XYZ file of C-alpha atoms in Angstrom:
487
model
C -54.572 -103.149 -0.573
C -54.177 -99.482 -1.682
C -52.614 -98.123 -4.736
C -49.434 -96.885 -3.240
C -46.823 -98.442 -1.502
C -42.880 -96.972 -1.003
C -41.404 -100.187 -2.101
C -42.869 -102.509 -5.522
C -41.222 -106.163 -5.453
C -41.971 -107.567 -8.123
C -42.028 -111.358 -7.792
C -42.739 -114.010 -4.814
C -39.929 -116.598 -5.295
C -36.687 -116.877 -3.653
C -35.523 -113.009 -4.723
C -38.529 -111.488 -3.853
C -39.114 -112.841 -0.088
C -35.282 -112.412 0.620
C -36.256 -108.818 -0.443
C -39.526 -108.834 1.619
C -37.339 -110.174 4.853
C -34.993 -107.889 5.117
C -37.243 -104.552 4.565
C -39.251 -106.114 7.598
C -36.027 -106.942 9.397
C -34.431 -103.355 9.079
C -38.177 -102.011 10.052
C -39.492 -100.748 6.214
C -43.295 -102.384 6.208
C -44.592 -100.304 3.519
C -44.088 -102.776 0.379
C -46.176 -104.805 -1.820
C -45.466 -107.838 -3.170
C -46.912 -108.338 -7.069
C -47.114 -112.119 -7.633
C -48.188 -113.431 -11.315
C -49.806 -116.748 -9.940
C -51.916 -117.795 -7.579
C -49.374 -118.886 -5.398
C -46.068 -117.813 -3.999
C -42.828 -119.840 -4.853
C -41.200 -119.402 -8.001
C -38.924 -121.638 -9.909
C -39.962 -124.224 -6.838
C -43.389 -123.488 -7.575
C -43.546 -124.198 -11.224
C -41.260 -126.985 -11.801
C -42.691 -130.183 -10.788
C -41.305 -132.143 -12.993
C -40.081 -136.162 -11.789
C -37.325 -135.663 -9.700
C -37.368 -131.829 -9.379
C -34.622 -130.596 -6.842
C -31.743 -128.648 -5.703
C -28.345 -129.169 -6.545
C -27.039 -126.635 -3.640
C -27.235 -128.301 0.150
C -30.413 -127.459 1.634
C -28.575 -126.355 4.518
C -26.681 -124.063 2.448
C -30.028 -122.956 -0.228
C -31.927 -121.632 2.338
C -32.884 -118.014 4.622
C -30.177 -116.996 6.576
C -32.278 -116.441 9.556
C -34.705 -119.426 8.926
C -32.992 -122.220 9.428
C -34.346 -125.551 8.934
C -33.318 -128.456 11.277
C -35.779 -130.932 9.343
C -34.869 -130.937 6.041
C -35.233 -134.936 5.056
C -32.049 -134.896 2.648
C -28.775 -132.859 1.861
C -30.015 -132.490 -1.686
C -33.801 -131.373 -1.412
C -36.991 -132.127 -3.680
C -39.314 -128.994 -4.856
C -42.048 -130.274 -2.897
C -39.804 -129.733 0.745
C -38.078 -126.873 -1.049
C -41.681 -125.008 -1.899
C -43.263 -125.835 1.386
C -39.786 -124.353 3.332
C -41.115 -121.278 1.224
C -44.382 -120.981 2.534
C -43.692 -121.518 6.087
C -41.407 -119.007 6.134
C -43.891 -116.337 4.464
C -46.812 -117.406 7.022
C -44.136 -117.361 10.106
C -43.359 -113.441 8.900
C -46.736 -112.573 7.744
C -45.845 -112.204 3.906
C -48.937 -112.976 2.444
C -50.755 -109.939 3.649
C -47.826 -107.821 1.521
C -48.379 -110.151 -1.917
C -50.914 -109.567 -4.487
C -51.486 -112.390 -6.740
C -52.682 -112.862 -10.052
C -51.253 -109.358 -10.520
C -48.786 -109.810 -13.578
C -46.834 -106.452 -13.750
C -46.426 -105.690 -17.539
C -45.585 -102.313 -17.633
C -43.062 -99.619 -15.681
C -42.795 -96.085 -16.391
C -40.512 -93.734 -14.241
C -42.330 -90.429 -13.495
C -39.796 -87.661 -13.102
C -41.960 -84.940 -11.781
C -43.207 -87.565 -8.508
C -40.150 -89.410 -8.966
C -41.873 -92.088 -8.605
C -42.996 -95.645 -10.542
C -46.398 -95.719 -12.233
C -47.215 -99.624 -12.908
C -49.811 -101.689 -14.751
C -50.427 -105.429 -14.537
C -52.212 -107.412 -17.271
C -55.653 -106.141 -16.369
C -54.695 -102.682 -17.015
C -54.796 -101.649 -13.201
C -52.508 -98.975 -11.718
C -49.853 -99.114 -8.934
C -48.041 -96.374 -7.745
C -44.514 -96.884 -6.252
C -40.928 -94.797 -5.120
C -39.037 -97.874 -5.484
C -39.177 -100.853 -7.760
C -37.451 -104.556 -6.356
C -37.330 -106.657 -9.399
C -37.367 -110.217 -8.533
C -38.170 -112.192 -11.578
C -35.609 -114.481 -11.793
C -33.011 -115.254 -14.126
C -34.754 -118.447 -15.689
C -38.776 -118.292 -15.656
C -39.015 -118.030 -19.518
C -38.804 -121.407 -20.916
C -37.005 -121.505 -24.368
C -37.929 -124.289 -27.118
C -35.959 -124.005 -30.166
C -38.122 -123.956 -33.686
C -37.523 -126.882 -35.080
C -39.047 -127.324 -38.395
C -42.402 -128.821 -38.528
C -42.696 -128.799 -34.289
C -46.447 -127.503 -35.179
C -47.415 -130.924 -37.180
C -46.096 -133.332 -34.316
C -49.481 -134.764 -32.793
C -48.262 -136.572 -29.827
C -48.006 -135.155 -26.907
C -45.672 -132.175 -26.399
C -44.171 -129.662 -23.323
C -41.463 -127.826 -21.839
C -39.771 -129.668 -18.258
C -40.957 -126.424 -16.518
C -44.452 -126.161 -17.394
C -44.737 -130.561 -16.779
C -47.837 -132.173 -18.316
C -48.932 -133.785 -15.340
C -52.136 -135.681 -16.877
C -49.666 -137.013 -18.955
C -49.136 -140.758 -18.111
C -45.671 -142.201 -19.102
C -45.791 -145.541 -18.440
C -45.418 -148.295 -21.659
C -44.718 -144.711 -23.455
C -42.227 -144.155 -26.437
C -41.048 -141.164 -24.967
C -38.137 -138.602 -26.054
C -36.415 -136.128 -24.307
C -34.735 -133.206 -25.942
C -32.039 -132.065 -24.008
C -29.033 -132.864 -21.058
C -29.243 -130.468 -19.131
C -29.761 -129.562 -15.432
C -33.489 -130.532 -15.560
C -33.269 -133.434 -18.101
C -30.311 -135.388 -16.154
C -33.261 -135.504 -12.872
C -35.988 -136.357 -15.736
C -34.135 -139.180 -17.665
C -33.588 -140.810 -14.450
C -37.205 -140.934 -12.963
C -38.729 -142.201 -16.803
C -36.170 -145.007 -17.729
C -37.597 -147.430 -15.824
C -41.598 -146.949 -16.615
C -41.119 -145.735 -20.636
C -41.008 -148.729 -23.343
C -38.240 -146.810 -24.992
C -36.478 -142.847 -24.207
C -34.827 -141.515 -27.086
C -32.271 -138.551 -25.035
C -31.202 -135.977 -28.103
C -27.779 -134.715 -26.902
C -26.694 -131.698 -27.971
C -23.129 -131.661 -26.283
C -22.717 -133.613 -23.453
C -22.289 -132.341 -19.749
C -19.570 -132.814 -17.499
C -20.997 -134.585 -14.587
C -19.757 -135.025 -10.832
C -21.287 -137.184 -8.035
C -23.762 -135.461 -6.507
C -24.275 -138.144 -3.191
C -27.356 -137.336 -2.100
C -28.533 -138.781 1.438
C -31.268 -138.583 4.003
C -30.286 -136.931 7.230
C -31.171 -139.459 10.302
C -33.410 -138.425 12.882
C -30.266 -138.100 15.432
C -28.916 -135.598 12.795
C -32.243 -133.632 12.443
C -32.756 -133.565 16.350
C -28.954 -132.286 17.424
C -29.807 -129.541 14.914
C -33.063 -128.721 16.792
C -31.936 -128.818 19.931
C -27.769 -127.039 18.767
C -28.885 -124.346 16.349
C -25.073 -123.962 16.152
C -24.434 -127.119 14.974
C -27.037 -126.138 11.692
C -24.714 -122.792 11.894
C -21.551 -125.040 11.630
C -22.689 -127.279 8.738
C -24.242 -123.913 6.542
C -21.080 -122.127 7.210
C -19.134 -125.750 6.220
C -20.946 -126.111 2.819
C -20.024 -122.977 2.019
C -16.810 -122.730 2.561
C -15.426 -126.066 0.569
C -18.260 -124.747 -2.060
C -15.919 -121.838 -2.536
C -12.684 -123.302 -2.054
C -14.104 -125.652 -4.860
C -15.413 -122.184 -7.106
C -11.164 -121.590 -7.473
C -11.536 -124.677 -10.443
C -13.493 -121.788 -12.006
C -11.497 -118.957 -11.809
C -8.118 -120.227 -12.696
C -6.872 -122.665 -10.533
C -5.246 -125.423 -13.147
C -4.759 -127.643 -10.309
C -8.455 -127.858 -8.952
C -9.585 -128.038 -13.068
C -7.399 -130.794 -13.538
C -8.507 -133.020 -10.490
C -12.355 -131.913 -11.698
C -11.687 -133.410 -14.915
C -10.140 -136.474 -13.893
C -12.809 -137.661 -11.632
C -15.564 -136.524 -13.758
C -13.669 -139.039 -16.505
C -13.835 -141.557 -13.732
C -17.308 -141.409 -12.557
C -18.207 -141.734 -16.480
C -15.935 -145.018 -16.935
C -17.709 -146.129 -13.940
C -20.970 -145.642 -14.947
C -21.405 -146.114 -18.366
C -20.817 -149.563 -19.579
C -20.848 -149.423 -23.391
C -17.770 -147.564 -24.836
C -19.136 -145.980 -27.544
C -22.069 -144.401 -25.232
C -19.394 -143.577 -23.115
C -17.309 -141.510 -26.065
C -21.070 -139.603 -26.541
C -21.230 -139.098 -22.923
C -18.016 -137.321 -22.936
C -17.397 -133.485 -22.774
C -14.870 -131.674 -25.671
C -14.928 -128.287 -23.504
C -12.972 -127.659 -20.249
C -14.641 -128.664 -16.601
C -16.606 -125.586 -15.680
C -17.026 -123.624 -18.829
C -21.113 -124.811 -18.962
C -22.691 -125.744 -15.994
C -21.617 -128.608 -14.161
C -24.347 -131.122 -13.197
C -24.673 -133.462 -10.335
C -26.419 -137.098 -10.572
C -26.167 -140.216 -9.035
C -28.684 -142.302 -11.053
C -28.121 -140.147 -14.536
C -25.094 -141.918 -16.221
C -26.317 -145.308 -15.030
C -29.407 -144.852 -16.902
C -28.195 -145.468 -20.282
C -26.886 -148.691 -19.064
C -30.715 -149.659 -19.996
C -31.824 -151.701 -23.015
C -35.073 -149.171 -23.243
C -32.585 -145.851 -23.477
C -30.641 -144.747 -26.124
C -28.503 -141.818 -26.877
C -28.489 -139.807 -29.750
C -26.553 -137.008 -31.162
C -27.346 -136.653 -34.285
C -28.876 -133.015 -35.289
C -32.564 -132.623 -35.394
C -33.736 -132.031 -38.673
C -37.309 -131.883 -37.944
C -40.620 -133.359 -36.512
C -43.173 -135.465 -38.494
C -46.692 -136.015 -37.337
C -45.347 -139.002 -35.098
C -42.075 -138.247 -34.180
C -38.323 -136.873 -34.943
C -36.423 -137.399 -37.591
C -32.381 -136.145 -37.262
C -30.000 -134.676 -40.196
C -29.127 -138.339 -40.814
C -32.366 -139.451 -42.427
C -33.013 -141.424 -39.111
C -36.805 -141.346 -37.795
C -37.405 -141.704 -33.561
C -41.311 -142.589 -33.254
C -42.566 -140.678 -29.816
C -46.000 -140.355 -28.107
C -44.440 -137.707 -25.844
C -41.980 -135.044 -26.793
C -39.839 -133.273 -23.696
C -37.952 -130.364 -24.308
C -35.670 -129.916 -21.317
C -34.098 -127.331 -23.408
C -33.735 -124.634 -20.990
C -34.850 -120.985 -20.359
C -34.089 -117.575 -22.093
C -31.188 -116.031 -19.848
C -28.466 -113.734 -21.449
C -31.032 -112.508 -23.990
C -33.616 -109.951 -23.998
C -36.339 -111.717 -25.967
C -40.112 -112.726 -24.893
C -39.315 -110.204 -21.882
C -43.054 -109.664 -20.095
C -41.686 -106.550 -18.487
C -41.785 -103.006 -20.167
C -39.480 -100.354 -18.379
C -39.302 -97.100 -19.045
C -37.099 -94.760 -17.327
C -35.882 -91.369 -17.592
C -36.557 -89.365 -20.837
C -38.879 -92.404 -21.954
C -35.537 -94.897 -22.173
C -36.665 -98.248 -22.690
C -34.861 -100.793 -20.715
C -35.023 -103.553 -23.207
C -34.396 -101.856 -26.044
C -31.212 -100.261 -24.859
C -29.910 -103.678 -23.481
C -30.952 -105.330 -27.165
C -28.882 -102.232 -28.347
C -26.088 -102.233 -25.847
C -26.246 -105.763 -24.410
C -27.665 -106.374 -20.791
C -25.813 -104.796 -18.252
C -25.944 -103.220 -15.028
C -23.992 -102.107 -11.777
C -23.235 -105.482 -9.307
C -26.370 -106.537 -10.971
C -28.665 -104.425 -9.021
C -28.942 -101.102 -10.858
C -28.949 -99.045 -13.755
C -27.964 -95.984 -15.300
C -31.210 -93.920 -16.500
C -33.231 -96.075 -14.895
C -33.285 -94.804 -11.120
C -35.161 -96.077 -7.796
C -34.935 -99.644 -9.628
C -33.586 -102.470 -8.480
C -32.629 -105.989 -9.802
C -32.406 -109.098 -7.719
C -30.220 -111.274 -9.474
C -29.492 -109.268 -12.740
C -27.118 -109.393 -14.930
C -23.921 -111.041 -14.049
C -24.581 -112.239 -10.562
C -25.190 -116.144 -11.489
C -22.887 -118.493 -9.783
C -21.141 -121.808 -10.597
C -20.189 -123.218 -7.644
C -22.570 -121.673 -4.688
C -25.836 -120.438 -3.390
C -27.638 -117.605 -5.745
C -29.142 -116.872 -1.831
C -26.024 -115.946 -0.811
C -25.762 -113.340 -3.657
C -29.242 -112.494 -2.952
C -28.365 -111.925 0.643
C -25.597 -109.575 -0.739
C -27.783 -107.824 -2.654
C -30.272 -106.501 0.057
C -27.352 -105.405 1.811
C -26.543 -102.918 -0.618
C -30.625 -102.256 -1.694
C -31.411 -101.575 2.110
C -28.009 -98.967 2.246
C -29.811 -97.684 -1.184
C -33.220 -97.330 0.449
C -32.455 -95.417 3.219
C -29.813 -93.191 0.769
C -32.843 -92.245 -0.962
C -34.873 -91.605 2.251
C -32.555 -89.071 2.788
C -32.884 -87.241 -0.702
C -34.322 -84.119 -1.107
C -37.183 -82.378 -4.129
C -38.386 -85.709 -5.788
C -36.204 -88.412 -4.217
C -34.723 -90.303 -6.810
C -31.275 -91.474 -7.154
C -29.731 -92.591 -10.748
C -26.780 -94.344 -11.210
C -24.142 -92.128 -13.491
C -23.173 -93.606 -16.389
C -19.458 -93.906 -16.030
C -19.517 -95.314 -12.821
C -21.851 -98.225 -14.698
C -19.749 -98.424 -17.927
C -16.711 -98.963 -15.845
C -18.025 -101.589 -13.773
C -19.190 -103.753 -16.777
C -15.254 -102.988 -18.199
C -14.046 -105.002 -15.043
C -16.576 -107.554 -15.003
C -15.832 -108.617 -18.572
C -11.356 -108.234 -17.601
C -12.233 -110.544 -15.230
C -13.582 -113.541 -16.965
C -9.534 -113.859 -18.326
C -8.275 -116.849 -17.063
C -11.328 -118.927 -16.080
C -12.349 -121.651 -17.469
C -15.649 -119.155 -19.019
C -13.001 -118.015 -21.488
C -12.181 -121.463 -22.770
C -14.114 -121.391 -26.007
C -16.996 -123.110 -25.074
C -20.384 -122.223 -26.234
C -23.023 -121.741 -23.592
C -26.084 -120.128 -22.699
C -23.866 -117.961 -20.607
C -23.418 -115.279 -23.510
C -25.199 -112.916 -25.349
C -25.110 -112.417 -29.080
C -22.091 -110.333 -28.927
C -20.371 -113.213 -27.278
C -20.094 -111.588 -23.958
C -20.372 -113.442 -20.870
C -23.380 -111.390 -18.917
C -24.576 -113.870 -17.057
C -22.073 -114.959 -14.475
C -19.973 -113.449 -11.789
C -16.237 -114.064 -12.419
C -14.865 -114.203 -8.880
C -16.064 -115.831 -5.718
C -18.863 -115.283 -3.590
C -16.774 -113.557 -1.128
C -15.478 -110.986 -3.320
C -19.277 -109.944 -4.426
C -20.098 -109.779 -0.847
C -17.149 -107.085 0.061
C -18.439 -105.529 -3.281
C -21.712 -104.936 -2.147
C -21.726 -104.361 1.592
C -22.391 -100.808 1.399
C -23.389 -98.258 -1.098
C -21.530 -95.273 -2.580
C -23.349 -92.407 -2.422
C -20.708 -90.784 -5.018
C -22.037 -93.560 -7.404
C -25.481 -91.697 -7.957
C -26.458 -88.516 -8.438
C -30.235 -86.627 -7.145
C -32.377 -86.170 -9.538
């Protein structure tokens, strides 16, 4: 591979072959693909943790154009998940565009080229116009420091980097955490540990999830009715977004939410006071809903026990909470999550015009950008899945989908540019944007009070987007060029 390409995506997960799709589908062939590991995939490549999956339809979290008539369940593992990946890069002939092991550390904007200069981890250099960012949202794990974490001598990791010569069986084994991850771990370890300790934080509110395998009748009218696939994508959608109006003020919806969440839990959970721990103080929707079958049910076991006490801190053999009470564990899990609305542990310098540091400025400022794909200062960049374009309710691949819509409008804008070909976003038009998006959040349930990962330090919610997925797509069909001036 040469040193210069027109398009840099950075990233070979979800984001970054939506990206690489589309260029090839609206005829642009000269990109590069910089992948970290040795191995495309992403999220679905790195968590492989017991009972790793999807909690969007399959049929629904999926390529637009690549359907798949064969996925064995509504609810997908990360092995199918992954493998759907690679089968779609080989049918397209990705892999010759991706360079792995190439871990892009540094960006700086050149103003006199107008274009990119990178350098990955082994200090080489890549020239390119146009930078796709496609990191993700959530690939930096977070694991709080609690006091004396460094003397614990059992065993000790993050969900999303699993231990996987780590045997759990007859283990006394604690999870930190209910969350998304943690309510598919606790599930898959309850029956094989001598005794899981779950540290609860504040509980989740949880809603049946109903998983099922398709049957082979299913799987073959798909293959042989394409629209019939077409029919049941466009289905999931649609009640998924009739569903996102709990979210965005529809007292109605939120009430019914809340009730049947209480019901499931009643259901479930046979002992009353693990019941009362189980139970939200925060309205439906404000943190991220979670969706289990098999989670609840688990602490019906005589081996599993809740806890919400505060950690305190570790000892050499286990936790002890702000209570004085000590929880022996061989193995430690901290399903606690990934940096997201912050700026910190960010692998990624950017530098764009008049040496600008991206970081800095949003440490400054707080992250923000315009429809979560670009930024002022910082031009011929793009973001897949920046700030405020997480969802709630639906697919991120729809937003994705959205996104390339209005990149692909912004390619061939800047195709048409004159002296140095760059195009940066003017200020105002970004600062106004970010004015809405925040007006917006009044009246959903994200302006209830509750505290999530969803906000920064400055309490602002940058992380979501406060309407429906129908709304972002009108938003970002097509570019205005009056949005950007030539530079």
């Amino acid at each position: 591979m040469n040193n210069y390409h027109y398009i840099g995506i950075i990233g070979a997960g979800f984001g970054g072959l939506t990206a690489a799709l589309r260029l090839q589908k609206e005829g642009i062939n000269d990109f590069i693909i910089f992948e970290r590991a040795i191995d495309l995939g992403g999220t679905w490549r790195d968590n492989i943790y017991p009972g790793c999956a999807c909690d969007v339809p399959s049929h629904l979290y999926s390529f637009k154009d690549e359907p798949n008539p064969e996925w064995t369940n509504v609810f997908s593992g990360q092995a199918e998940i992954w493998q759907y990946m690679k089968q779609v890069a080989q049918k397209h002939q990705l892999q010759q565009h991706i360079q792995y092991n190439t871990d892009i550390v540094k960006a700086v904007f050149e103003q006199d080229s107008g274009h990119w200069q990178l350098t990955d981890q082994n200090d080489r250099k890549f020239e390119v116009k146009m930078i796709i960012s496609a990191t993700g949202p959530l690939n930096r794990p977070n694991i709080p420091p609690i006091k004396g974490i460094e003397d614990y001598t059992g065993v000790k990791f993050h969900s999303a980097q699993w231990n996987t010569g780590c045997k759990m069986e007859g283990k006394k084994v604690a999870v930190i955490g209910t969350g998304a991850s943690a309510i598919q771990i606790v599930p898959q370890l309850a029956p094989i540990a001598s005794t899981l300790t779950v540290f609860q934080r504040s509980a989740a509110w949880i809603m049946p999830r109903r998983n099922r395998p398709y049957t082979q009748v299913e799987k073959t009218l798909f293959h042989y009715f394409p629209s019939l696939q077409t029919f049941n994508r466009e289905r999931i959608y649609w009640v998924a977004e009739l569903l996102g109006n709990n979210f965005t003020g529809n007292k109605l919806l939120n009430r019914l939410a809340t009730w049947q969440a209480l019901q499931k839990l009643k259901k479930e959970v046979k002992d009353p006071e693990t019941r009362k721990k189980l139970t939200p103080h925060y309205t439906i929707g404000c943190k991220r809903i979670l969706l289990s079958d098999d989670y609840l049910p688990a602490f019906n076991r005589p081996n599993v026990q809740l806890i919400t006490n505060h950690i305190d801190h570790f000892t050499t053999t286990g936790i002890v909470t702000a209570n004085g009470q000590f929880y022996e564990a061989d193995v430690v899990i901290f399903s606690t999550g990934f940096h997201a609305a912050d700026t910190k542990d960010f692998a990624l310098s950017i530098t764009g015009l008049n040496g600008r540091n991206l970081i800095e400025e949003w440490q400054k400022k707080g992250v923000e950008a315009y429809k979560g794909i670009t930024i002022s200062g910082f031009p011929n960049l793009a973001l897949i899945l920046g700030p405020n374009t997480g969802l709630g309710h639906n697919s991120v691949l729809h937003i994705m989908d959205s996104q390339m819509n209005y990149i692909i409008d912004y390619v061939k804008l800047l195709k048409n540019q004159a002296t140095t070909g760059a195009l940066n976003l003017k200020p105002n038009v970004q600062a106004s944007y970010n004015q809405l998006i925040q007006s917006r959040f009044a009246g959903t349930v994200w302006a209830t009070g509750c505290k999530s990962w969803y906000f920064d330090d400055m309490g602002r919610n940058t992380t979501l987007y406060p309407r429906l997925t129908v709304h972002y797509r009108k938003e970002t069909q097509h570019i205005n060029p009056a949005d950007y001036q030539s530079i």
